[in-house]
mmCIF file of C-alpha atoms in Angstrom:
data_model
loop_
_atom_site.group_PDB
_atom_site.id
_atom_site.type_symbol
_atom_site.label_atom_id
_atom_site.label_comp_id
_atom_site.label_asym_id
_atom_site.label_seq_id
_atom_site.Cartn_x
_atom_site.Cartn_y
_atom_site.Cartn_z
ATOM 1 C CA MET A 1 80.405 -4.216 134.148
ATOM 2 C CA GLY A 2 79.683 -5.492 137.780
ATOM 3 C CA LYS A 3 76.274 -5.928 139.135
ATOM 4 C CA ASN A 4 76.600 -3.151 141.745
ATOM 5 C CA GLU A 5 77.819 -0.569 139.317
ATOM 6 C CA MET A 6 75.764 2.195 137.850
ATOM 7 C CA ASP A 7 75.919 2.962 134.202
ATOM 8 C CA ARG A 8 76.780 6.326 133.046
ATOM 9 C CA ARG A 9 73.203 7.371 132.235
ATOM 10 C CA THR A 10 71.833 6.591 135.703
ATOM 11 C CA PHE A 11 74.735 8.365 137.302
ATOM 12 C CA LEU A 12 74.094 11.550 135.247
ATOM 13 C CA LYS A 13 70.509 11.379 135.956
ATOM 14 C CA MET A 14 70.892 11.167 139.744
ATOM 15 C CA GLY A 15 73.560 14.057 139.643
ATOM 16 C CA GLY A 16 71.098 16.302 137.764
ATOM 17 C CA LEU A 17 68.365 15.607 140.253
ATOM 18 C CA LEU A 18 70.699 16.402 143.101
ATOM 19 C CA ALA A 19 71.825 19.559 141.597
ATOM 20 C CA THR A 20 68.233 20.685 140.999
ATOM 21 C CA GLY A 21 67.326 19.762 144.530
ATOM 22 C CA ALA A 22 70.368 21.816 145.898
ATOM 23 C CA VAL A 23 68.916 24.823 143.840
ATOM 24 C CA VAL A 24 65.398 24.669 144.818
ATOM 25 C CA ALA A 25 65.618 23.696 148.497
ATOM 26 C CA PRO A 26 66.888 26.969 149.767
ATOM 27 C CA GLY A 27 64.398 28.961 147.627
ATOM 28 C CA SER A 28 61.396 26.957 149.015
ATOM 29 C CA GLN A 29 62.717 27.682 152.498
ATOM 30 C CA LEU A 30 62.625 31.423 151.574
ATOM 31 C CA LEU A 31 59.031 31.135 150.463
ATOM 32 C CA ILE A 32 57.921 29.244 153.616
ATOM 33 C CA ALA A 33 59.465 32.037 155.791
ATOM 34 C CA ARG A 34 57.589 34.725 153.796
ATOM 35 C CA ALA A 35 54.200 32.828 154.174
ATOM 36 C CA ALA A 36 54.834 32.552 157.945
ATOM 37 C CA GLY A 37 54.295 36.338 158.052
ATOM 38 C CA SER A 38 56.199 39.307 159.386
ATOM 39 C CA SER A 39 57.939 39.779 162.710
ATOM 40 C CA GLY A 40 55.137 41.961 163.883
ATOM 41 C CA ALA A 41 52.880 41.782 167.047
ATOM 42 C CA GLU A 42 50.939 38.404 167.110
ATOM 43 C CA GLY A 43 49.612 39.056 170.581
ATOM 44 C CA ASP A 44 46.308 40.177 171.849
ATOM 45 C CA LYS A 45 47.045 43.746 172.150
ATOM 46 C CA GLN A 46 48.201 46.353 169.747
ATOM 47 C CA TYR A 47 48.438 50.163 170.747
ATOM 48 C CA ALA A 48 48.060 52.794 168.073
ATOM 49 C CA MET A 49 47.822 56.516 167.826
ATOM 50 C CA VAL A 50 45.787 58.722 165.593
ATOM 51 C CA ILE A 51 46.745 62.346 164.876
ATOM 52 C CA ASP A 52 44.081 64.685 163.710
ATOM 53 C CA LEU A 53 45.844 67.076 161.607
ATOM 54 C CA ASP A 54 42.941 69.560 161.342
ATOM 55 C CA ARG A 55 43.262 70.134 165.034
ATOM 56 C CA CYS A 56 47.072 70.340 165.052
ATOM 57 C CA ASN A 57 46.880 73.849 163.444
ATOM 58 C CA GLY A 58 49.741 75.695 164.955
ATOM 59 C CA ASP A 59 47.698 77.264 167.697
ATOM 60 C CA CYS A 60 50.163 76.255 170.333
ATOM 61 C CA ASP A 61 53.788 76.341 171.291
ATOM 62 C CA ASN A 62 54.628 72.711 170.232
ATOM 63 C CA GLU A 63 53.622 71.484 173.607
ATOM 64 C CA CYS A 64 53.969 67.967 172.333
ATOM 65 C CA GLU A 65 57.701 68.226 171.665
ATOM 66 C CA ALA A 66 58.281 69.802 175.055
ATOM 67 C CA ALA A 67 56.181 67.271 176.864
ATOM 68 C CA CYS A 68 58.090 64.350 175.169
ATOM 69 C CA ARG A 69 61.377 66.063 176.168
ATOM 70 C CA GLU A 70 60.423 66.628 179.609
ATOM 71 C CA GLU A 71 58.851 63.246 180.215
ATOM 72 C CA ASN A 72 61.522 61.096 178.864
ATOM 73 C CA ASN A 73 64.625 63.288 179.493
ATOM 74 C CA VAL A 74 65.453 63.489 175.898
ATOM 75 C CA PRO A 75 68.609 65.429 175.584
ATOM 76 C CA ILE A 76 69.228 68.653 173.748
ATOM 77 C CA TYR A 77 72.661 70.160 173.539
ATOM 78 C CA GLY A 78 71.835 73.227 171.540
ATOM 79 C CA ASP A 79 73.803 71.789 168.757
ATOM 80 C CA GLU A 80 71.774 70.245 165.820
ATOM 81 C CA ARG A 81 74.351 67.634 165.059
ATOM 82 C CA TYR A 82 73.809 66.014 168.459
ATOM 83 C CA ASP A 83 70.189 67.032 169.389
ATOM 84 C CA ALA A 84 67.991 63.931 170.006
ATOM 85 C CA TYR A 85 64.328 64.106 168.919
ATOM 86 C CA TRP A 86 61.617 61.389 169.699
ATOM 87 C CA LEU A 87 58.785 63.725 168.425
ATOM 88 C CA ARG A 88 59.510 66.246 165.834
ATOM 89 C CA MET A 89 57.141 68.818 164.377
ATOM 90 C CA ALA A 90 57.624 68.975 160.491
ATOM 91 C CA GLU A 91 56.005 71.379 158.338
ATOM 92 C CA ALA A 92 54.625 70.346 154.890
ATOM 93 C CA LYS A 93 54.135 72.684 152.142
ATOM 94 C CA GLN A 94 51.178 71.832 149.813
ATOM 95 C CA HIS A 95 51.768 72.093 145.957
ATOM 96 C CA LEU A 96 48.063 72.397 145.105
ATOM 97 C CA PRO A 97 46.784 76.231 145.061
ATOM 98 C CA GLY A 98 44.508 76.889 148.040
ATOM 99 C CA ALA A 99 45.395 73.822 149.993
ATOM 100 C CA PRO A 100 46.558 74.539 153.562
ATOM 101 C CA ASP A 101 50.227 73.920 154.922
ATOM 102 C CA ARG A 102 50.313 71.092 157.338
ATOM 103 C CA ARG A 103 52.334 70.614 160.505
ATOM 104 C CA ILE A 104 52.902 67.050 161.039
ATOM 105 C CA PRO A 105 54.067 65.596 164.349
ATOM 106 C CA LEU A 106 56.586 62.858 163.419
ATOM 107 C CA LEU A 107 57.284 60.224 166.056
ATOM 108 C CA CYS A 108 58.188 56.509 165.929
ATOM 109 C CA MET A 109 55.424 54.804 163.933
ATOM 110 C CA HIS A 110 55.659 51.519 165.914
ATOM 111 C CA CYS A 111 55.363 49.562 162.652
ATOM 112 C CA GLU A 112 54.272 45.969 162.604
ATOM 113 C CA ASP A 113 56.839 45.068 160.297
ATOM 114 C CA PRO A 114 59.803 47.546 161.275
ATOM 115 C CA PRO A 115 62.927 47.834 159.321
ATOM 116 C CA CYS A 116 64.911 48.960 162.262
ATOM 117 C CA VAL A 117 64.156 45.640 163.968
ATOM 118 C CA HIS A 118 65.137 43.710 160.929
ATOM 119 C CA VAL A 119 68.715 45.154 160.721
ATOM 120 C CA CYS A 120 69.368 45.077 164.663
ATOM 121 C CA VAL A 121 72.523 43.103 164.919
ATOM 122 C CA THR A 122 72.159 42.224 168.735
ATOM 123 C CA LYS A 123 68.308 41.833 168.767
ATOM 124 C CA ALA A 124 68.254 44.872 171.031
ATOM 125 C CA SER A 125 65.292 46.374 168.900
ATOM 126 C CA PHE A 126 62.352 44.216 168.876
ATOM 127 C CA VAL A 127 58.472 44.449 168.677
ATOM 128 C CA ARG A 128 56.912 43.458 172.168
ATOM 129 C CA LYS A 129 54.559 40.759 171.163
ATOM 130 C CA GLU A 130 52.416 41.652 174.301
ATOM 131 C CA ASP A 131 51.344 45.094 173.220
ATOM 132 C CA GLY A 132 52.797 45.702 169.852
ATOM 133 C CA ILE A 133 55.104 48.444 170.931
ATOM 134 C CA VAL A 134 58.622 48.756 169.111
ATOM 135 C CA LEU A 135 61.369 49.144 171.766
ATOM 136 C CA ILE A 136 65.099 49.278 172.322
ATOM 137 C CA ASP A 137 66.620 46.989 174.986
ATOM 138 C CA GLU A 138 69.429 49.570 175.861
ATOM 139 C CA HIS A 139 71.229 46.874 177.787
ATOM 140 C CA LEU A 140 71.889 45.104 174.549
ATOM 141 C CA CYS A 141 72.376 48.053 172.076
ATOM 142 C CA ILE A 142 75.842 48.241 170.968
ATOM 143 C CA GLY A 143 75.333 51.742 169.134
ATOM 144 C CA CYS A 144 75.993 50.459 165.565
ATOM 145 C CA ARG A 145 73.378 53.020 164.133
ATOM 146 C CA TYR A 146 72.090 50.539 161.591
ATOM 147 C CA CYS A 147 68.552 51.031 162.955
ATOM 148 C CA VAL A 148 68.986 54.939 162.833
ATOM 149 C CA ILE A 149 69.694 54.542 159.042
ATOM 150 C CA ALA A 150 67.146 51.938 158.481
ATOM 151 C CA CYS A 151 64.313 53.839 159.897
ATOM 152 C CA PRO A 152 62.120 55.303 156.986
ATOM 153 C CA TYR A 153 60.568 57.790 159.203
ATOM 154 C CA ARG A 154 63.900 59.163 160.760
ATOM 155 C CA ALA A 155 62.272 58.389 164.230
ATOM 156 C CA ARG A 156 65.365 57.285 165.891
ATOM 157 C CA SER A 157 68.213 59.419 167.616
ATOM 158 C CA MET A 158 71.653 58.367 168.583
ATOM 159 C CA ILE A 159 72.690 59.566 171.950
ATOM 160 C CA PHE A 160 76.141 61.005 171.156
ATOM 161 C CA ARG A 161 76.993 62.798 174.400
ATOM 162 C CA LYS A 162 76.730 62.316 178.119
ATOM 163 C CA TRP A 163 73.738 63.522 180.008
ATOM 164 C CA GLU A 164 75.878 66.011 181.782
ATOM 165 C CA ASP A 165 76.473 67.936 178.697
ATOM 166 C CA ALA A 166 72.809 68.252 177.965
ATOM 167 C CA LYS A 167 71.206 71.648 178.207
ATOM 168 C CA ASN A 168 67.758 70.588 178.924
ATOM 169 C CA GLU A 169 67.331 72.775 181.903
ATOM 170 C CA GLN A 170 69.154 75.820 180.441
ATOM 171 C CA MET A 171 66.887 75.574 177.378
ATOM 172 C CA GLY A 172 63.729 75.673 179.573
ATOM 173 C CA PHE A 173 62.931 71.983 179.717
ATOM 174 C CA SER A 174 62.343 70.278 183.134
ATOM 175 C CA VAL A 175 63.867 67.032 184.185
ATOM 176 C CA ASN A 176 61.750 64.123 185.110
ATOM 177 C CA PRO A 177 63.702 62.405 188.135
ATOM 178 C CA ASP A 178 61.532 59.279 187.880
ATOM 179 C CA GLN A 179 62.992 58.351 184.261
ATOM 180 C CA PRO A 180 66.573 57.148 183.910
ATOM 181 C CA GLU A 181 68.743 59.376 181.795
ATOM 182 C CA LEU A 182 69.511 58.082 178.390
ATOM 183 C CA MET A 183 72.652 56.250 177.957
ATOM 184 C CA ILE A 184 75.447 57.458 175.778
ATOM 185 C CA GLY A 185 76.306 55.427 172.725
ATOM 186 C CA VAL A 186 72.800 53.978 172.181
ATOM 187 C CA ALA A 187 69.979 54.467 169.954
ATOM 188 C CA SER A 188 66.751 55.915 171.261
ATOM 189 C CA LYS A 189 63.416 56.673 170.192
ATOM 190 C CA CYS A 190 59.739 57.232 171.220
ATOM 191 C CA HIS A 191 58.330 54.162 173.199
ATOM 192 C CA PHE A 192 54.667 55.441 173.394
ATOM 193 C CA CYS A 193 55.618 56.438 177.095
ATOM 194 C CA THR A 194 55.637 52.651 178.163
ATOM 195 C CA HIS A 195 56.035 53.619 181.790
ATOM 196 C CA LEU A 196 52.842 55.782 181.487
ATOM 197 C CA ILE A 197 50.829 53.170 179.679
ATOM 198 C CA GLU A 198 51.782 50.680 182.616
ATOM 199 C CA LYS A 199 50.051 52.863 185.045
ATOM 200 C CA GLY A 200 47.059 53.258 182.576
ATOM 201 C CA GLU A 201 47.695 56.821 181.540
ATOM 202 C CA ASP A 202 48.157 58.243 177.989
ATOM 203 C CA PRO A 203 51.620 59.205 176.499
ATOM 204 C CA ALA A 204 52.871 62.669 177.487
ATOM 205 C CA CYS A 205 52.214 64.265 174.036
ATOM 206 C CA VAL A 206 48.585 62.970 174.182
ATOM 207 C CA GLN A 207 48.215 64.396 177.678
ATOM 208 C CA LYS A 208 49.694 67.660 176.898
ATOM 209 C CA CYS A 209 48.441 68.698 173.456
ATOM 210 C CA PRO A 210 46.092 71.791 173.991
ATOM 211 C CA ASN A 211 44.009 71.050 170.916
ATOM 212 C CA ASP A 212 43.457 67.334 171.553
ATOM 213 C CA ALA A 213 44.941 66.381 168.290
ATOM 214 C CA PHE A 214 46.439 63.080 169.420
ATOM 215 C CA VAL A 215 44.270 60.091 170.130
ATOM 216 C CA PHE A 216 45.819 57.073 171.725
ATOM 217 C CA GLY A 217 44.465 53.611 172.484
ATOM 218 C CA LEU A 218 44.090 50.023 171.700
ATOM 219 C CA ALA A 219 43.769 49.421 167.895
ATOM 220 C CA SER A 220 43.115 45.662 168.790
ATOM 221 C CA ASP A 221 39.977 46.740 170.688
ATOM 222 C CA PRO A 222 37.113 47.380 168.173
ATOM 223 C CA ASP A 223 35.253 49.586 170.874
ATOM 224 C CA SER A 224 38.168 52.002 171.457
ATOM 225 C CA GLU A 225 38.130 55.419 170.047
ATOM 226 C CA VAL A 226 41.282 54.879 167.962
ATOM 227 C CA ALA A 227 39.962 51.604 166.408
ATOM 228 C CA GLN A 228 36.792 53.317 165.433
ATOM 229 C CA MET A 229 38.728 56.424 163.942
ATOM 230 C CA ILE A 230 40.693 53.906 161.884
ATOM 231 C CA ALA A 231 37.645 52.047 160.826
ATOM 232 C CA THR A 232 36.142 55.069 159.213
ATOM 233 C CA GLY A 233 38.831 54.951 156.474
ATOM 234 C CA ARG A 234 39.789 58.582 156.806
ATOM 235 C CA THR A 235 42.983 57.869 158.357
ATOM 236 C CA GLU A 236 46.178 57.587 156.347
ATOM 237 C CA VAL A 237 49.777 56.319 157.262
ATOM 238 C CA LEU A 238 52.908 58.063 155.974
ATOM 239 C CA ARG A 239 54.869 56.246 153.310
ATOM 240 C CA PRO A 240 52.215 53.325 152.832
ATOM 241 C CA VAL A 241 54.056 52.040 149.800
ATOM 242 C CA LEU A 242 56.759 50.684 152.184
ATOM 243 C CA GLU A 243 54.362 48.174 153.545
ATOM 244 C CA VAL A 244 55.690 48.489 157.156
ATOM 245 C CA GLU A 245 52.202 48.787 158.484
ATOM 246 C CA PRO A 246 52.728 51.774 160.905
ATOM 247 C CA ASN A 247 50.415 52.155 163.809
ATOM 248 C CA VAL A 248 50.489 55.884 163.919
ATOM 249 C CA HIS A 249 47.752 57.164 161.686
ATOM 250 C CA TYR A 250 47.140 60.615 160.362
ATOM 251 C CA MET A 251 43.849 62.167 159.667
ATOM 252 C CA GLY A 252 43.446 65.038 156.999
ATOM 253 C CA LEU A 253 46.920 64.512 155.646
ATOM 254 C CA MET B 1 129.299 36.092 175.684
ATOM 255 C CA THR B 2 128.908 38.741 178.232
ATOM 256 C CA ARG B 3 126.980 40.949 175.789
ATOM 257 C CA ALA B 4 124.385 38.096 175.276
ATOM 258 C CA TYR B 5 124.012 37.766 179.121
ATOM 259 C CA VAL B 6 123.473 41.579 179.410
ATOM 260 C CA ALA B 7 120.941 41.434 176.467
ATOM 261 C CA LEU B 8 119.107 38.619 178.240
ATOM 262 C CA ILE B 9 118.902 40.472 181.546
ATOM 263 C CA ILE B 10 117.732 43.510 179.927
ATOM 264 C CA PHE B 11 115.010 41.473 178.083
ATOM 265 C CA ALA B 12 113.829 39.900 181.398
ATOM 266 C CA LEU B 13 113.729 43.276 183.048
ATOM 267 C CA VAL B 14 111.438 44.490 180.158
ATOM 268 C CA LEU B 15 109.183 41.424 180.473
ATOM 269 C CA ALA B 16 108.957 41.923 184.242
ATOM 270 C CA SER B 17 108.314 45.616 184.090
ATOM 271 C CA PRO B 18 104.662 45.657 184.835
ATOM 272 C CA PHE B 19 105.138 43.720 187.877
ATOM 273 C CA ILE B 20 108.091 45.972 188.934
ATOM 274 C CA VAL B 21 105.987 49.133 188.231
ATOM 275 C CA SER B 22 102.998 47.859 190.231
ATOM 276 C CA ALA B 23 105.169 46.911 193.083
ATOM 277 C CA ALA B 24 106.895 50.207 193.209
ATOM 278 C CA SER B 25 103.682 52.068 193.118
ATOM 279 C CA GLY B 26 102.400 49.976 196.060
ATOM 280 C CA ASP B 27 99.319 48.549 194.396
ATOM 281 C CA ILE B 28 100.157 45.126 195.818
ATOM 282 C CA GLY B 29 98.646 44.291 199.156
ATOM 283 C CA ASP B 30 95.448 46.532 198.350
ATOM 284 C CA THR B 31 93.235 43.413 197.538
ATOM 285 C CA PRO B 32 90.077 43.843 199.413
ATOM 286 C CA LEU B 33 89.338 41.750 202.506
ATOM 287 C CA LYS B 34 87.040 38.738 202.412
ATOM 288 C CA PRO B 35 83.660 39.910 203.135
ATOM 289 C CA ASP B 36 82.341 39.333 206.592
ATOM 290 C CA PHE B 37 79.244 37.338 206.331
ATOM 291 C CA GLU B 38 78.699 37.241 210.162
ATOM 292 C CA THR B 39 77.665 40.939 210.322
ATOM 293 C CA ASN B 40 76.024 41.010 206.982
ATOM 294 C CA GLY B 41 75.850 44.635 206.661
ATOM 295 C CA GLY B 42 73.479 44.993 209.613
ATOM 296 C CA ILE B 43 70.835 42.506 208.292
ATOM 297 C CA ASP B 44 69.873 39.492 210.313
ATOM 298 C CA PRO B 45 68.816 36.594 207.808
ATOM 299 C CA ASP B 46 66.713 34.986 210.672
ATOM 300 C CA VAL B 47 64.686 38.056 211.288
ATOM 301 C CA ASP B 48 64.545 40.033 208.125
ATOM 302 C CA GLU B 49 62.873 38.136 205.162
ATOM 303 C CA CYS B 50 64.053 38.535 201.531
ATOM 304 C CA VAL B 51 62.186 37.581 198.333
ATOM 305 C CA ARG B 52 64.055 34.068 198.225
ATOM 306 C CA ASP B 53 66.146 32.253 200.854
ATOM 307 C CA VAL B 54 69.673 33.512 201.839
ATOM 308 C CA ASP B 55 71.712 30.735 200.017
ATOM 309 C CA PHE B 56 69.959 31.614 196.806
ATOM 310 C CA MET B 57 70.203 35.339 196.964
ATOM 311 C CA ARG B 58 73.774 35.088 198.131
ATOM 312 C CA SER B 59 74.747 33.020 195.030
ATOM 313 C CA ASP B 60 72.186 33.857 192.370
ATOM 314 C CA HIS B 61 70.594 37.290 192.966
ATOM 315 C CA MET B 62 72.183 38.460 189.790
ATOM 316 C CA VAL B 63 70.499 35.792 187.720
ATOM 317 C CA LEU B 64 66.985 36.794 189.229
ATOM 318 C CA LEU B 65 67.734 40.472 188.576
ATOM 319 C CA LYS B 66 68.608 39.590 184.856
ATOM 320 C CA GLU B 67 65.551 37.285 184.420
ATOM 321 C CA GLU B 68 63.214 39.986 185.829
ATOM 322 C CA ARG B 69 64.831 42.596 183.672
ATOM 323 C CA VAL B 70 64.232 40.571 180.480
ATOM 324 C CA LYS B 71 60.623 39.956 181.669
ATOM 325 C CA VAL B 72 59.879 43.618 182.263
ATOM 326 C CA VAL B 73 61.639 45.139 179.141
ATOM 327 C CA ARG B 74 60.915 42.422 176.554
ATOM 328 C CA HIS B 75 57.489 40.963 177.736
ATOM 329 C CA ALA B 76 55.724 43.728 179.691
ATOM 330 C CA ASP B 77 55.488 41.600 182.699
ATOM 331 C CA ARG B 78 56.304 43.612 185.748
ATOM 332 C CA ASN B 79 56.377 41.920 189.121
ATOM 333 C CA GLU B 80 56.539 44.419 191.828
ATOM 334 C CA LYS B 81 58.101 42.066 194.142
ATOM 335 C CA TYR B 82 61.391 41.834 192.255
ATOM 336 C CA GLU B 83 61.825 45.391 191.224
ATOM 337 C CA ILE B 84 65.418 46.402 191.840
ATOM 338 C CA GLU B 85 64.493 49.639 193.758
ATOM 339 C CA ARG B 86 62.953 47.466 196.425
ATOM 340 C CA CYS B 87 66.378 45.892 197.204
ATOM 341 C CA PHE B 88 67.643 49.388 198.309
ATOM 342 C CA SER B 89 64.766 49.673 200.902
ATOM 343 C CA CYS B 90 66.626 47.137 203.065
ATOM 344 C CA HIS B 91 70.100 46.874 201.648
ATOM 345 C CA GLU B 92 72.298 49.814 201.389
ATOM 346 C CA TYR B 93 74.808 49.474 198.443
ATOM 347 C CA GLU B 94 77.887 50.928 200.471
ATOM 348 C CA LYS B 95 77.239 48.835 203.469
ATOM 349 C CA PHE B 96 75.825 45.645 202.232
ATOM 350 C CA CYS B 97 76.749 45.060 198.505
ATOM 351 C CA LYS B 98 80.002 46.921 197.886
ATOM 352 C CA GLU B 99 82.346 44.870 200.104
ATOM 353 C CA CYS B 100 81.306 41.581 198.299
ATOM 354 C CA HIS B 101 81.439 43.001 194.954
ATOM 355 C CA ASP B 102 84.759 44.384 195.375
ATOM 356 C CA TYR B 103 86.124 41.271 196.742
ATOM 357 C CA ASN B 104 84.834 39.301 193.718
ATOM 358 C CA GLY B 105 85.946 42.170 191.168
ATOM 359 C CA VAL B 106 82.289 42.589 190.143
ATOM 360 C CA LYS B 107 81.162 46.000 189.016
ATOM 361 C CA PRO B 108 77.437 46.083 188.252
ATOM 362 C CA THR B 109 76.942 48.848 185.727
ATOM 363 C CA CYS B 110 73.355 49.474 186.553
ATOM 364 C CA PHE B 111 73.567 52.516 188.717
ATOM 365 C CA ASN B 112 74.676 56.196 188.434
ATOM 366 C CA GLU B 113 77.603 55.566 190.835
ATOM 367 C CA THR B 114 79.184 52.913 188.516
ATOM 368 C CA GLY B 115 78.385 54.701 185.182
ATOM 369 C CA GLY B 116 74.819 53.362 184.495
ATOM 370 C CA CYS B 117 71.505 54.764 184.139
ATOM 371 C CA HIS B 118 69.514 53.992 187.170
ATOM 372 C CA THR B 119 69.457 55.707 190.366
ATOM 373 C CA ASN B 120 69.047 53.748 193.708
ATOM 374 C CA GLU B 121 67.968 56.759 195.643
ATOM 375 C CA LYS B 122 64.332 56.844 194.490
ATOM 376 C CA LEU B 123 62.762 54.922 197.147
ATOM 377 C CA ASP B 124 62.424 56.084 200.753
ATOM 378 C CA LYS B 125 64.638 53.858 202.684
ATOM 379 C CA SER B 126 62.924 54.305 205.876
ATOM 380 C CA GLU B 127 59.885 52.872 204.491
ATOM 381 C CA ARG B 128 60.071 49.074 203.967
ATOM 382 C CA PRO B 129 57.488 47.601 201.581
ATOM 383 C CA GLU B 130 55.611 44.482 202.415
ATOM 384 C CA LEU B 131 56.984 41.259 200.825
#
């Protein structure tokens, strides 16, 4: 045996070490990625909404739904297969005797760790770090509908048809000329009326609710009404077991 | 042998059929004229001030627009100075932009006229905002 040659034992040892390293290294990368945290907002601001279901008692004509549709030109075609909804009013029946039925406004929960963003192929869906709002960059969306399927709250709608086919005006919803029409072939969803927040106003559903059931504000600011309501511990989120950390909280669920 | 030549001629005709069809339909010669930089669509670069200098705007306005789009949509950082609707307070699409876009085969898909979402009729064109 020459001086520079390895004996069989050392060779096998080295091989074993190499194999162990190859198995462990990718796993440790995964652990590091998990420790680094979610894709959620790490900026200064985080918008949130609290919906008081005791005030949302059906004493209205679903003004929030109509306000959302009119503010953002969400198309309705009169055909439930294609209708887009950014805010839906769901009715929940209670199983316990004597407990009241609930009307629950469902909208995008603006999760801090949203599944729709994780599945987006083109990175068109994203959490805006600056204010924690989950948005769709319609310029990048290719309309694959993964996000529509991934959303556990069914908050996203695909726009299947052209705006010319929409029957918003025939069905009694006014059209907002300041907002662009929604493009055909892209996913769409509630964006907390980003254009109104920019001007310092509340979202349309918050403004139009006759019973003041919606409260909107900065959850990151401890003095805001929203942050104080959440701090009381009386608010709940929908499907908390998913750990997506929604930013729409419900009171009296 | 003649059959082979006939087959070759037919093959060549099939290959050239797109050119023959377009020549017959008169599409050739319809290429847009080179834009006239002298008239500038009624805008005098010495008098009227834009957000950047003329050479930059002429070559790279699309880069500027796209950068601003990313800033607004993805970073909540809106700069009123670069809003696309402000372009149309001075520049009319039909008079100023279209000629050059046609010549270069560019079709910006931002606006309603070209199949996009945004309208360029929102701003009052008689009112020029301060730069």
